[in-house]
Amino acid sequence: MTTPTLLVLGTDPLPRLGRLTGRVRVEYADESTLADRLPSADVLLVWDFTSHAVRAAWPGGGPRPRWVHTASAGVDHLLCPELAASDTVVTNARGIFDGPIAEYVAALVLAFAKDLPRTLEFQRERTWRHRETRRLAGTRACVVGSGPIGRAVAGTLQALGVTTALVGRAPRDGVHGPEDLDRLLARADWVIAAAPLTESTRGMFDARRLGVMQPSAYFVNVGRGQLVVEEALAEAVRQRWIAGAALDVFEVEPLPRDSPLWRLPGLIVSPHMSGDTAGWRDELGAQFVELFELWAAGRPLVNVVDKQRGYVPGH
């Protein structure tokens, strides 16, 4: 049997492929070499999931890998019309980031409820200022995105006593459809964006949607930066139309140093790190090895993305 060629798009630290050593021919590519090396690859591992190189390189001539795996939950950075129309199977890293992101969201919600940003600010100023804070139990959350990450966020918030509504692409047991979103936003104390980026979700949190929220509500985005119209969000926070926000993802990443978001009072900025806990790269590598074992044995892969919808269906 011919040894398959695995092409890895990425930079250091590179994935640990463990028991695949000697069973595959591993080649590496960056944005400048990917187009030339795609035709010789049987499998493409998109290890650098911040890169958009696949979208640019895929439409070229020659054979294409039969399977593409991205070490991320989102696939918007690699899907292009040519890849979507091809027979190539696309899989993602579903299951790796659910728990860590849910914990991160819970930390942000607790930080807002307990006024931790101002506590740290007063400490830096050596200011003793007693305040009353908010009790989390009994508040309401609207989690937009009913995939594994959204469900994990909802479950974690529920464990803290938060009444949580989950909104997905279509209504079903335990999940509201898009037609309920405005009504749920108007009642929510916490609005969590955890949806995949698709044509129907791009810019969904615009000035109108943010205006539906209560002045006492907080907004958290751990999905994709393009879910939010950033200028509208900044204005909503600046004018106190909402109480505050936390963004872990942005329209442009890294967030430019001159972005006004850095210094906007009431806004917490973090560098796309909500799902990245100690050992996460090793987990991603182990997950890919398990998927490769299935692929090499001719067995059905899991985490298969519906390339038309832009996410793994069935959740």
mmCIF file of C-alpha atoms in Angstrom:
data_model
loop_
_atom_site.group_PDB
_atom_site.id
_atom_site.type_symbol
_atom_site.label_atom_id
_atom_site.label_comp_id
_atom_site.label_asym_id
_atom_site.label_seq_id
_atom_site.Cartn_x
_atom_site.Cartn_y
_atom_site.Cartn_z
ATOM 1 C CA MET A 1 0.000 0.000 0.000
ATOM 2 C CA THR A 2 1.284 3.461 -0.904
ATOM 3 C CA THR A 3 2.254 5.592 2.078
ATOM 4 C CA PRO A 4 -0.177 8.523 2.260
ATOM 5 C CA THR A 5 1.094 12.084 2.308
ATOM 6 C CA LEU A 6 -0.037 14.313 5.139
ATOM 7 C CA LEU A 7 0.424 18.018 4.524
ATOM 8 C CA VAL A 8 0.442 20.203 7.638
ATOM 9 C CA LEU A 9 -0.328 23.893 7.323
ATOM 10 C CA GLY A 10 1.104 25.473 10.431
ATOM 11 C CA THR A 11 3.874 26.945 12.465
ATOM 12 C CA ASP A 12 5.612 26.000 15.706
ATOM 13 C CA PRO A 13 4.714 24.316 17.906
ATOM 14 C CA LEU A 14 3.892 21.646 15.337
ATOM 15 C CA PRO A 15 1.504 18.800 16.161
ATOM 16 C CA ARG A 16 2.687 15.645 17.866
ATOM 17 C CA LEU A 17 1.530 12.796 15.666
ATOM 18 C CA GLY A 18 2.590 9.972 17.965
ATOM 19 C CA ARG A 19 1.736 6.559 16.549
ATOM 20 C CA LEU A 20 1.472 7.884 12.989
ATOM 21 C CA THR A 21 5.271 8.065 12.848
ATOM 22 C CA GLY A 22 6.489 5.930 9.955
ATOM 23 C CA ARG A 23 2.968 5.370 8.617
ATOM 24 C CA VAL A 24 2.603 8.669 6.792
ATOM 25 C CA ARG A 25 4.835 10.943 4.810
ATOM 26 C CA VAL A 26 4.570 14.277 6.601
ATOM 27 C CA GLU A 27 5.215 17.514 4.733
ATOM 28 C CA TYR A 28 4.842 21.055 5.958
ATOM 29 C CA ALA A 29 3.598 24.201 4.267
ATOM 30 C CA ASP A 30 3.043 27.838 5.042
ATOM 31 C CA GLU A 31 0.962 30.427 3.243
ATOM 32 C CA SER A 32 3.625 30.896 0.559
ATOM 33 C CA THR A 33 4.067 27.169 -0.271
ATOM 34 C CA LEU A 34 0.599 25.691 0.309
ATOM 35 C CA ALA A 35 -0.651 26.093 -3.278
ATOM 36 C CA ASP A 36 2.362 24.254 -4.709
ATOM 37 C CA ARG A 37 2.134 21.356 -2.249
ATOM 38 C CA LEU A 38 -1.629 20.746 -2.217
ATOM 39 C CA PRO A 39 -1.685 18.531 -5.358
ATOM 40 C CA SER A 40 0.655 15.942 -3.799
ATOM 41 C CA ALA A 41 -1.220 15.655 -0.476
ATOM 42 C CA ASP A 42 -3.736 12.976 0.446
ATOM 43 C CA VAL A 43 -4.682 14.704 3.706
ATOM 44 C CA LEU A 44 -4.401 18.335 4.775
ATOM 45 C CA LEU A 45 -4.172 19.221 8.467
ATOM 46 C CA VAL A 46 -4.890 22.913 8.998
ATOM 47 C CA TRP A 47 -2.931 23.291 12.208
ATOM 48 C CA ASP A 48 -2.708 27.073 11.889
ATOM 49 C CA PHE A 49 -6.424 27.773 12.138
ATOM 50 C CA THR A 50 -5.856 31.546 11.999
ATOM 51 C CA SER A 51 -4.644 31.261 8.418
ATOM 52 C CA HIS A 52 -6.874 31.890 5.397
ATOM 53 C CA ALA A 53 -4.338 30.288 3.050
ATOM 54 C CA VAL A 54 -6.613 27.352 2.177
ATOM 55 C CA ARG A 55 -9.283 29.681 0.773
ATOM 56 C CA ALA A 56 -6.670 31.260 -1.489
ATOM 57 C CA ALA A 57 -4.835 28.092 -2.548
ATOM 58 C CA TRP A 58 -7.679 25.602 -3.034
ATOM 59 C CA PRO A 59 -9.083 26.970 -6.347
ATOM 60 C CA GLY A 60 -5.809 26.242 -8.177
ATOM 61 C CA GLY A 61 -5.218 23.403 -10.604
ATOM 62 C CA GLY A 62 -4.271 19.788 -9.958
ATOM 63 C CA PRO A 63 -5.496 17.120 -7.525
ATOM 64 C CA ARG A 64 -6.681 18.064 -4.078
ATOM 65 C CA PRO A 65 -6.531 16.197 -0.719
ATOM 66 C CA ARG A 66 -9.371 13.770 -0.090
ATOM 67 C CA TRP A 67 -9.699 14.919 3.504
ATOM 68 C CA VAL A 68 -9.116 18.266 5.248
ATOM 69 C CA HIS A 69 -9.076 18.552 9.034
ATOM 70 C CA THR A 70 -8.920 21.877 10.859
ATOM 71 C CA ALA A 71 -7.699 22.115 14.447
ATOM 72 C CA SER A 72 -10.544 24.480 15.310
ATOM 73 C CA ALA A 73 -14.282 24.442 15.863
ATOM 74 C CA GLY A 74 -14.985 27.048 13.168
ATOM 75 C CA VAL A 75 -14.396 26.346 9.480
ATOM 76 C CA ASP A 76 -15.101 29.776 7.981
ATOM 77 C CA HIS A 77 -11.367 30.419 7.549
ATOM 78 C CA LEU A 78 -10.962 27.600 5.033
ATOM 79 C CA LEU A 79 -14.275 27.071 3.232
ATOM 80 C CA CYS A 80 -14.409 28.514 -0.278
ATOM 81 C CA PRO A 81 -16.894 27.699 -3.074
ATOM 82 C CA GLU A 82 -14.476 25.287 -4.742
ATOM 83 C CA LEU A 83 -13.846 23.320 -1.548
ATOM 84 C CA ALA A 84 -17.541 23.328 -0.672
ATOM 85 C CA ALA A 85 -18.423 21.897 -4.106
ATOM 86 C CA SER A 86 -15.701 19.225 -4.043
ATOM 87 C CA ASP A 87 -15.815 15.625 -2.822
ATOM 88 C CA THR A 88 -13.221 16.401 -0.156
ATOM 89 C CA VAL A 89 -14.349 15.574 3.392
ATOM 90 C CA VAL A 90 -13.862 18.352 5.943
ATOM 91 C CA THR A 91 -13.707 17.660 9.692
ATOM 92 C CA ASN A 92 -13.189 19.939 12.678
ATOM 93 C CA ALA A 93 -12.035 19.819 16.293
ATOM 94 C CA ARG A 94 -15.500 19.545 17.772
ATOM 95 C CA GLY A 95 -15.352 18.458 21.412
ATOM 96 C CA ILE A 96 -11.988 19.933 22.365
ATOM 97 C CA PHE A 97 -13.020 23.455 23.265
ATOM 98 C CA ASP A 98 -16.540 23.032 24.698
ATOM 99 C CA GLY A 99 -15.692 22.762 28.398
ATOM 100 C CA PRO A 100 -12.892 25.351 28.466
ATOM 101 C CA ILE A 101 -14.976 27.960 26.652
ATOM 102 C CA ALA A 102 -17.926 27.323 28.955
ATOM 103 C CA GLU A 103 -15.661 27.878 31.957
ATOM 104 C CA TYR A 104 -14.310 31.064 30.421
ATOM 105 C CA VAL A 105 -17.805 32.423 29.802
ATOM 106 C CA ALA A 106 -18.785 31.588 33.373
ATOM 107 C CA ALA A 107 -15.699 33.458 34.612
ATOM 108 C CA LEU A 108 -16.660 36.539 32.589
ATOM 109 C CA VAL A 109 -20.270 36.448 33.772
ATOM 110 C CA LEU A 110 -19.130 36.109 37.380
ATOM 111 C CA ALA A 111 -16.613 38.928 36.912
ATOM 112 C CA PHE A 112 -19.357 41.241 35.694
ATOM 113 C CA ALA A 113 -21.851 40.171 38.354
ATOM 114 C CA LYS A 114 -19.304 40.646 41.155
ATOM 115 C CA ASP A 115 -17.801 43.841 39.661
ATOM 116 C CA LEU A 116 -14.283 42.374 39.598
ATOM 117 C CA PRO A 117 -12.932 44.781 36.941
ATOM 118 C CA ARG A 118 -13.620 47.771 39.216
ATOM 119 C CA THR A 119 -12.297 45.900 42.257
ATOM 120 C CA LEU A 120 -8.957 45.468 40.491
ATOM 121 C CA GLU A 121 -9.039 49.072 39.332
ATOM 122 C CA PHE A 122 -9.674 50.333 42.865
ATOM 123 C CA GLN A 123 -6.877 48.105 44.166
ATOM 124 C CA ARG A 124 -4.433 49.666 41.703
ATOM 125 C CA GLU A 125 -5.580 53.087 42.942
ATOM 126 C CA ARG A 126 -5.399 51.976 46.623
ATOM 127 C CA THR A 127 -9.030 53.035 46.943
ATOM 128 C CA TRP A 128 -11.281 51.425 49.568
ATOM 129 C CA ARG A 129 -14.769 51.558 48.074
ATOM 130 C CA HIS A 130 -17.441 49.229 49.368
ATOM 131 C CA ARG A 131 -20.166 48.240 46.879
ATOM 132 C CA GLU A 132 -23.013 45.791 46.616
ATOM 133 C CA THR A 133 -22.751 43.264 43.793
ATOM 134 C CA ARG A 134 -25.201 41.187 41.875
ATOM 135 C CA ARG A 135 -26.342 37.686 42.740
ATOM 136 C CA LEU A 136 -26.019 35.405 39.722
ATOM 137 C CA ALA A 137 -28.679 32.878 40.710
ATOM 138 C CA GLY A 138 -32.055 33.878 39.339
ATOM 139 C CA THR A 139 -30.727 35.898 36.402
ATOM 140 C CA ARG A 140 -31.435 35.015 32.762
ATOM 141 C CA ALA A 141 -29.070 34.177 29.903
ATOM 142 C CA CYS A 142 -29.630 33.867 26.163
ATOM 143 C CA VAL A 143 -27.001 31.673 24.494
ATOM 144 C CA VAL A 144 -26.956 32.062 20.714
ATOM 145 C CA GLY A 145 -25.531 28.942 19.084
ATOM 146 C CA SER A 146 -26.835 25.476 19.929
ATOM 147 C CA GLY A 147 -23.760 23.442 19.020
ATOM 148 C CA PRO A 148 -21.524 21.697 21.566
ATOM 149 C CA ILE A 149 -19.957 24.957 22.738
ATOM 150 C CA GLY A 150 -23.296 26.712 23.185
ATOM 151 C CA ARG A 151 -24.744 23.709 25.000
ATOM 152 C CA ALA A 152 -21.720 23.544 27.320
ATOM 153 C CA VAL A 153 -22.037 27.264 28.070
ATOM 154 C CA ALA A 154 -25.753 26.853 28.811
ATOM 155 C CA GLY A 155 -25.136 23.877 31.112
ATOM 156 C CA THR A 156 -22.419 25.659 33.063
ATOM 157 C CA LEU A 157 -24.524 28.782 33.565
ATOM 158 C CA GLN A 158 -27.487 26.664 34.629
ATOM 159 C CA ALA A 159 -25.276 25.047 37.282
ATOM 160 C CA LEU A 160 -24.708 28.564 38.650
ATOM 161 C CA GLY A 161 -28.447 29.121 38.954
ATOM 162 C CA VAL A 162 -28.916 31.087 35.727
ATOM 163 C CA THR A 163 -32.094 30.441 33.765
ATOM 164 C CA THR A 164 -30.763 29.817 30.271
ATOM 165 C CA ALA A 165 -32.412 29.859 26.833
ATOM 166 C CA LEU A 166 -30.560 28.296 23.895
ATOM 167 C CA VAL A 167 -31.104 29.645 20.366
ATOM 168 C CA GLY A 168 -30.209 27.632 17.265
ATOM 169 C CA ARG A 169 -30.729 27.551 13.525
ATOM 170 C CA ALA A 170 -34.110 25.845 13.886
ATOM 171 C CA PRO A 171 -36.428 25.156 16.847
ATOM 172 C CA ARG A 172 -36.395 21.714 18.482
ATOM 173 C CA ASP A 173 -36.563 20.216 21.945
ATOM 174 C CA GLY A 174 -34.700 22.518 24.293
ATOM 175 C CA VAL A 175 -33.690 24.923 21.536
ATOM 176 C CA HIS A 176 -35.432 28.089 20.358
ATOM 177 C CA GLY A 177 -35.452 29.113 16.714
ATOM 178 C CA PRO A 178 -34.279 32.491 15.331
ATOM 179 C CA GLU A 179 -37.835 33.842 15.469
ATOM 180 C CA ASP A 180 -37.585 33.858 19.290
ATOM 181 C CA LEU A 181 -34.250 35.664 19.472
ATOM 182 C CA ASP A 182 -35.449 39.251 19.898
ATOM 183 C CA ARG A 183 -37.926 38.266 22.600
ATOM 184 C CA LEU A 184 -35.235 36.378 24.506
ATOM 185 C CA LEU A 185 -32.695 39.174 24.119
ATOM 186 C CA ALA A 186 -35.149 41.638 25.628
ATOM 187 C CA ARG A 187 -35.401 39.520 28.797
ATOM 188 C CA ALA A 188 -31.772 38.429 29.169
ATOM 189 C CA ASP A 189 -29.264 39.659 31.722
ATOM 190 C CA TRP A 190 -26.465 37.867 29.854
ATOM 191 C CA VAL A 191 -26.264 37.434 26.065
ATOM 192 C CA ILE A 192 -23.647 34.922 24.897
ATOM 193 C CA ALA A 193 -22.697 34.674 21.214
ATOM 194 C CA ALA A 194 -21.374 31.174 20.451
ATOM 195 C CA ALA A 195 -22.706 30.616 16.928
ATOM 196 C CA PRO A 196 -20.681 29.544 13.885
ATOM 197 C CA LEU A 197 -19.990 32.171 11.239
ATOM 198 C CA THR A 198 -22.320 31.654 8.271
ATOM 199 C CA GLU A 199 -24.078 33.993 5.877
ATOM 200 C CA SER A 200 -27.111 33.994 8.169
ATOM 201 C CA THR A 201 -25.129 34.822 11.323
ATOM 202 C CA ARG A 202 -22.677 37.398 9.935
ATOM 203 C CA GLY A 203 -23.372 40.753 11.566
ATOM 204 C CA MET A 204 -26.394 39.405 13.436
ATOM 205 C CA PHE A 205 -25.597 41.526 16.491
ATOM 206 C CA ASP A 206 -26.035 44.948 14.934
ATOM 207 C CA ALA A 207 -27.355 48.223 16.344
ATOM 208 C CA ARG A 208 -30.949 47.006 16.185
ATOM 209 C CA ARG A 209 -30.280 43.726 18.010
ATOM 210 C CA LEU A 210 -28.102 45.386 20.624
ATOM 211 C CA GLY A 211 -30.861 47.941 21.089
ATOM 212 C CA VAL A 212 -33.283 45.171 22.012
ATOM 213 C CA MET A 213 -31.159 44.285 25.043
ATOM 214 C CA GLN A 214 -31.828 45.661 28.523
ATOM 215 C CA PRO A 215 -29.653 48.557 29.767
ATOM 216 C CA SER A 216 -28.588 46.267 32.637
ATOM 217 C CA ALA A 217 -27.539 43.400 30.325
ATOM 218 C CA TYR A 218 -24.049 42.260 29.368
ATOM 219 C CA PHE A 219 -22.876 40.845 26.029
ATOM 220 C CA VAL A 220 -20.155 38.175 25.616
ATOM 221 C CA ASN A 221 -18.790 36.959 22.264
ATOM 222 C CA VAL A 222 -16.825 33.693 22.118
ATOM 223 C CA GLY A 223 -18.040 32.716 18.635
ATOM 224 C CA ARG A 224 -16.594 34.711 15.760
ATOM 225 C CA GLY A 225 -15.778 38.394 15.589
ATOM 226 C CA GLN A 226 -17.869 38.841 12.458
ATOM 227 C CA LEU A 227 -21.032 37.907 14.346
ATOM 228 C CA VAL A 228 -20.937 41.427 15.789
ATOM 229 C CA VAL A 229 -20.927 44.862 14.185
ATOM 230 C CA GLU A 230 -18.107 46.196 16.341
ATOM 231 C CA GLU A 231 -18.873 49.887 15.828
ATOM 232 C CA ALA A 232 -22.448 49.303 16.965
ATOM 233 C CA LEU A 233 -21.281 47.362 20.020
ATOM 234 C CA ALA A 234 -18.751 50.014 20.958
ATOM 235 C CA GLU A 235 -21.442 52.687 20.719
ATOM 236 C CA ALA A 236 -23.847 50.621 22.824
ATOM 237 C CA VAL A 237 -21.219 50.230 25.574
ATOM 238 C CA ARG A 238 -20.044 53.832 25.328
ATOM 239 C CA GLN A 239 -23.574 55.221 25.603
ATOM 240 C CA ARG A 240 -24.501 52.732 28.355
ATOM 241 C CA TRP A 241 -27.309 51.294 26.233
ATOM 242 C CA ILE A 242 -26.021 48.002 27.631
ATOM 243 C CA ALA A 243 -24.112 47.553 30.891
ATOM 244 C CA GLY A 244 -20.942 46.164 29.347
ATOM 245 C CA ALA A 245 -19.395 43.525 27.109
ATOM 246 C CA ALA A 246 -16.560 41.017 26.814
ATOM 247 C CA LEU A 247 -15.034 40.118 23.452
ATOM 248 C CA ASP A 248 -12.682 37.187 22.917
ATOM 249 C CA VAL A 249 -12.953 37.344 19.115
ATOM 250 C CA PHE A 250 -12.772 40.274 16.705
ATOM 251 C CA GLU A 251 -13.327 41.252 13.094
ATOM 252 C CA VAL A 252 -9.551 41.697 12.704
ATOM 253 C CA GLU A 253 -7.132 39.576 14.727
ATOM 254 C CA PRO A 254 -4.814 40.413 16.350
ATOM 255 C CA LEU A 255 -6.795 43.470 17.429
ATOM 256 C CA PRO A 256 -4.844 46.499 16.139
ATOM 257 C CA ARG A 257 -3.030 48.475 18.817
ATOM 258 C CA ASP A 258 -4.836 51.644 17.773
ATOM 259 C CA SER A 259 -8.311 50.100 18.103
ATOM 260 C CA PRO A 260 -10.522 52.138 20.453
ATOM 261 C CA LEU A 261 -11.854 48.858 21.880
ATOM 262 C CA TRP A 262 -8.717 48.476 24.003
ATOM 263 C CA ARG A 263 -9.561 51.487 26.171
ATOM 264 C CA LEU A 264 -13.354 51.437 26.117
ATOM 265 C CA PRO A 265 -14.721 51.513 29.689
ATOM 266 C CA GLY A 266 -17.056 48.606 30.335
ATOM 267 C CA LEU A 267 -15.431 46.342 27.736
ATOM 268 C CA ILE A 268 -13.190 43.353 28.501
ATOM 269 C CA VAL A 269 -10.812 42.403 25.655
ATOM 270 C CA SER A 270 -9.092 39.009 25.496
ATOM 271 C CA PRO A 271 -6.949 37.644 22.628
ATOM 272 C CA HIS A 272 -9.023 34.700 21.294
ATOM 273 C CA MET A 273 -8.004 32.499 24.203
ATOM 274 C CA SER A 274 -11.279 31.306 25.725
ATOM 275 C CA GLY A 275 -10.789 27.692 24.611
ATOM 276 C CA ASP A 276 -7.036 27.443 25.074
ATOM 277 C CA THR A 277 -6.118 25.673 28.297
ATOM 278 C CA ALA A 278 -2.862 23.963 29.267
ATOM 279 C CA GLY A 279 -2.336 20.925 27.030
ATOM 280 C CA TRP A 280 -4.879 21.944 24.380
ATOM 281 C CA ARG A 281 -2.451 21.436 21.494
ATOM 282 C CA ASP A 282 -1.717 17.891 22.637
ATOM 283 C CA GLU A 283 -5.472 17.216 22.747
ATOM 284 C CA LEU A 284 -5.847 18.533 19.212
ATOM 285 C CA GLY A 285 -2.991 16.342 17.999
ATOM 286 C CA ALA A 286 -4.422 13.238 19.701
ATOM 287 C CA GLN A 287 -7.833 13.925 18.204
ATOM 288 C CA PHE A 288 -6.357 14.142 14.707
ATOM 289 C CA VAL A 289 -4.452 10.874 15.190
ATOM 290 C CA GLU A 290 -7.695 9.124 16.167
ATOM 291 C CA LEU A 291 -9.443 10.529 13.098
ATOM 292 C CA PHE A 292 -6.548 9.460 10.890
ATOM 293 C CA GLU A 293 -6.848 5.907 12.200
ATOM 294 C CA LEU A 294 -10.495 5.891 11.066
ATOM 295 C CA TRP A 295 -9.606 7.365 7.672
ATOM 296 C CA ALA A 296 -6.736 4.917 7.071
ATOM 297 C CA ALA A 297 -9.031 1.989 7.931
ATOM 298 C CA GLY A 298 -11.677 3.211 5.507
ATOM 299 C CA ARG A 299 -14.162 3.790 8.323
ATOM 300 C CA PRO A 300 -16.540 6.770 8.519
ATOM 301 C CA LEU A 301 -15.065 9.899 10.032
ATOM 302 C CA VAL A 302 -16.697 11.808 12.881
ATOM 303 C CA ASN A 303 -16.946 15.595 13.164
ATOM 304 C CA VAL A 304 -17.771 15.817 9.457
ATOM 305 C CA VAL A 305 -18.704 19.362 8.454
ATOM 306 C CA ASP A 306 -21.693 20.087 6.254
ATOM 307 C CA LYS A 307 -19.827 22.299 3.803
ATOM 308 C CA GLN A 308 -22.968 24.080 2.676
ATOM 309 C CA ARG A 309 -24.071 24.971 6.202
ATOM 310 C CA GLY A 310 -20.571 25.612 7.562
ATOM 311 C CA TYR A 311 -20.715 23.436 10.670
ATOM 312 C CA VAL A 312 -21.153 19.855 11.900
ATOM 313 C CA PRO A 313 -24.899 19.094 11.780
ATOM 314 C CA GLY A 314 -26.917 17.047 14.220
ATOM 315 C CA HIS A 315 -26.671 19.261 17.280
#
